[in-house]
Amino acid sequence: KAWLKMDEEGACTAVSIEKHRLASMLRVPMRDLRMLEPNFSNSYSAAILCRERCIVLHLEQVRLLITAEEVYLQDGRNSSVTKYLPELQRRLLMRKLKLMDSHGEGSLRRALSIQRGGDAPRQEELPFELIALEVALEIVCNSLEAEQRETVTEAKAGLEGLRKKVNTNNLERVRRVKSRVTRLTGRVAKVREEIKRYLDDDSDMRDMYLTRRLLAELFGGAEARGGGMGGMGGEHQQTPGGGIDEDKDLQEVEDLLETYFTHIDSTFAELQALDEYIDDTEDFVNIELDSQRNQLIKLELVLTTATLFMTMYGVVASVFGMNVRNGAEDSKASFVVINVVCSVCTVLAFVLAVTYIRYKRIM
């Protein structure tokens, strides 16, 4: 299967290697490589796994195998990969220039060896694996932050429209935005929790420092073969094992993770605030709709009361309209008196009924 491989000097080459061979070479289980398959991206949306010789990383669309000297990527056509490779090459070039400046005309290989902790009294540059990890975290955090800003802009426009006018279009627009916010919050939370998991465990952070572990294996093996490295072997052996250097390694990893945890946590907080704003707007809209519904109920109550007394007026008219002689058929005065009295009684009864309803605070 085709992989892209970038070494610590920034050279990128395409290699064809079977999965089981790569797993054996890097000492990782096959299930870790399945994590990097595009078909399994939904199942493993956020995972950072430290193995014996590499870091298996899958955050969003960034899927990497990071060793102390190389990075393996599976899909060169992925948009995240096209962002990752140039940025990593740029960082490695900057490191190369700094190392060449600090070591004069010495070879770059020797400078890289010294940078890992061989002879330098002070390590100013991150090792290769942490640079690769930093670039991946930066791309993921920046991508999620960009999505968050775009979502916030769209959400605020939709919510303002809903506040001004509650209609089907605005409600549908806010519904889509809320679904998008929920999905994005879940993705950000997974990345945040994965970084936080390492920050809470010092041993896991030490495992990320692959260069130190590689040096421990190299110089430990040299000592077992009879000290073939001479005096330098003893010096390197204490570098990985010494408490001060381990604490320094741990601090470097912790500072790196803390920086991007703060970044992703800020994005997560913004999304939570947006979600609360959406909930508040929904509550406001519900209150406004409840108020309008109450006004309609009050109007319906008034109309129903008026209909009741108009019906009573109609009953009187029906009684006098029966084909029964009562002596008032030929009197115009009787017609006027009966209509005036019935009208006045109907109006008075309606006013009394409405007054009673308001007194009881029904309306």
Steps between C-alpha positions, in 0.01 A plus 500: 500500500627850416614722786658842510812517715671815619833485680648742752665706225163568333548264203168345396491173306231252398559146624309179436480281808251246628310572817622198691861582413459859611329386819788261572763764425338760726380245757138607490192275492303476178196660664701822530561504125130440436443824685670682216269359232261759354213251534550491877523875547158525663584234757827662605450874474754581773780273617865543598673172583861475618660170401852368545647659188238741372205722576176405324299816448151544363344838564224601262641444149866495610620137515868442570761254618773701671836343587814661639635552147208471253133570445274266302180624334257282310293730282690766308185644340336594829468876551638472852806318366563773244500749787705282731794414274600856399469624858708213637763558230510868593549421869772246423675749274495760776644245742767402247605862455518558874707187552735587215545851637567371849755240383682694231623288210434167673284245328125513544491139612738578785296808587182296514675244719618770735152654503362170629712537811840348413744780574300819530482640851162655426222380269324794340316325214226241524581151372359386167201309640381795708533736204288260292248473783491877545427561131217245508346656812533848354324403176218324685448778755510774236259309277251450783535863606429616143187282490396637837532861384305430182230323700477787751457754220228294333327425830484861614354611167234229518415572864466873439265427212295270723477765772366752250252268334394149591420312182566161344811608310670651803409202718643257244816708471555496876429127514775433245742724686425328830564158347829626360602645837419171675711297256791744511492511880523122511802499267677772698423322827660178375823675403498692828451186708777317313751776574380529859545126549872535434535810713358305793758220471874572526600153383301539178666834433845345555411229249449770237870587516605231250848645443597450862373143493690433176822632653444283805470192278805592289740575781357230723573249222851637455573452870369143486742426213793601714508876493596529133397867498779594737466793734216649296284199575502562871415865445200415282380230733448745778321748275187287458509360850581809701220653702574856390487416129182299543339791679612729219356263240175484692486878526549541124217260420277653766561854371419386147177325596398777739528759222264314269272392783451869581429563130245221463348576841438858389324370187296262715401783736389717206281219368347445843426872527341490154290200599380686809420804284293280270315353799434849638366614164276194481367578848437860396316389187294251701404772749402731215292227336336419834413867541345512154309181570368648825383809313313279255342308786386826660351617171327166459355529852363850429346390171348191661345714777362745244359212297326364812309821566424557135347154502285598799385807305414274210294277729277799593457586133409139428239498775328812367532372149283195562168488314299553821286803566608698808337840445822683412519412134350828378681730746810677368581625848512145634749405228730790588476444875569127477807548274641784709453310827651181359796688351572687824471183706730314261766773514476529880524124542805489272671783691427331834634169371824657373542692827458180699752318280757776553426510872577129520814566289389245247575750224 
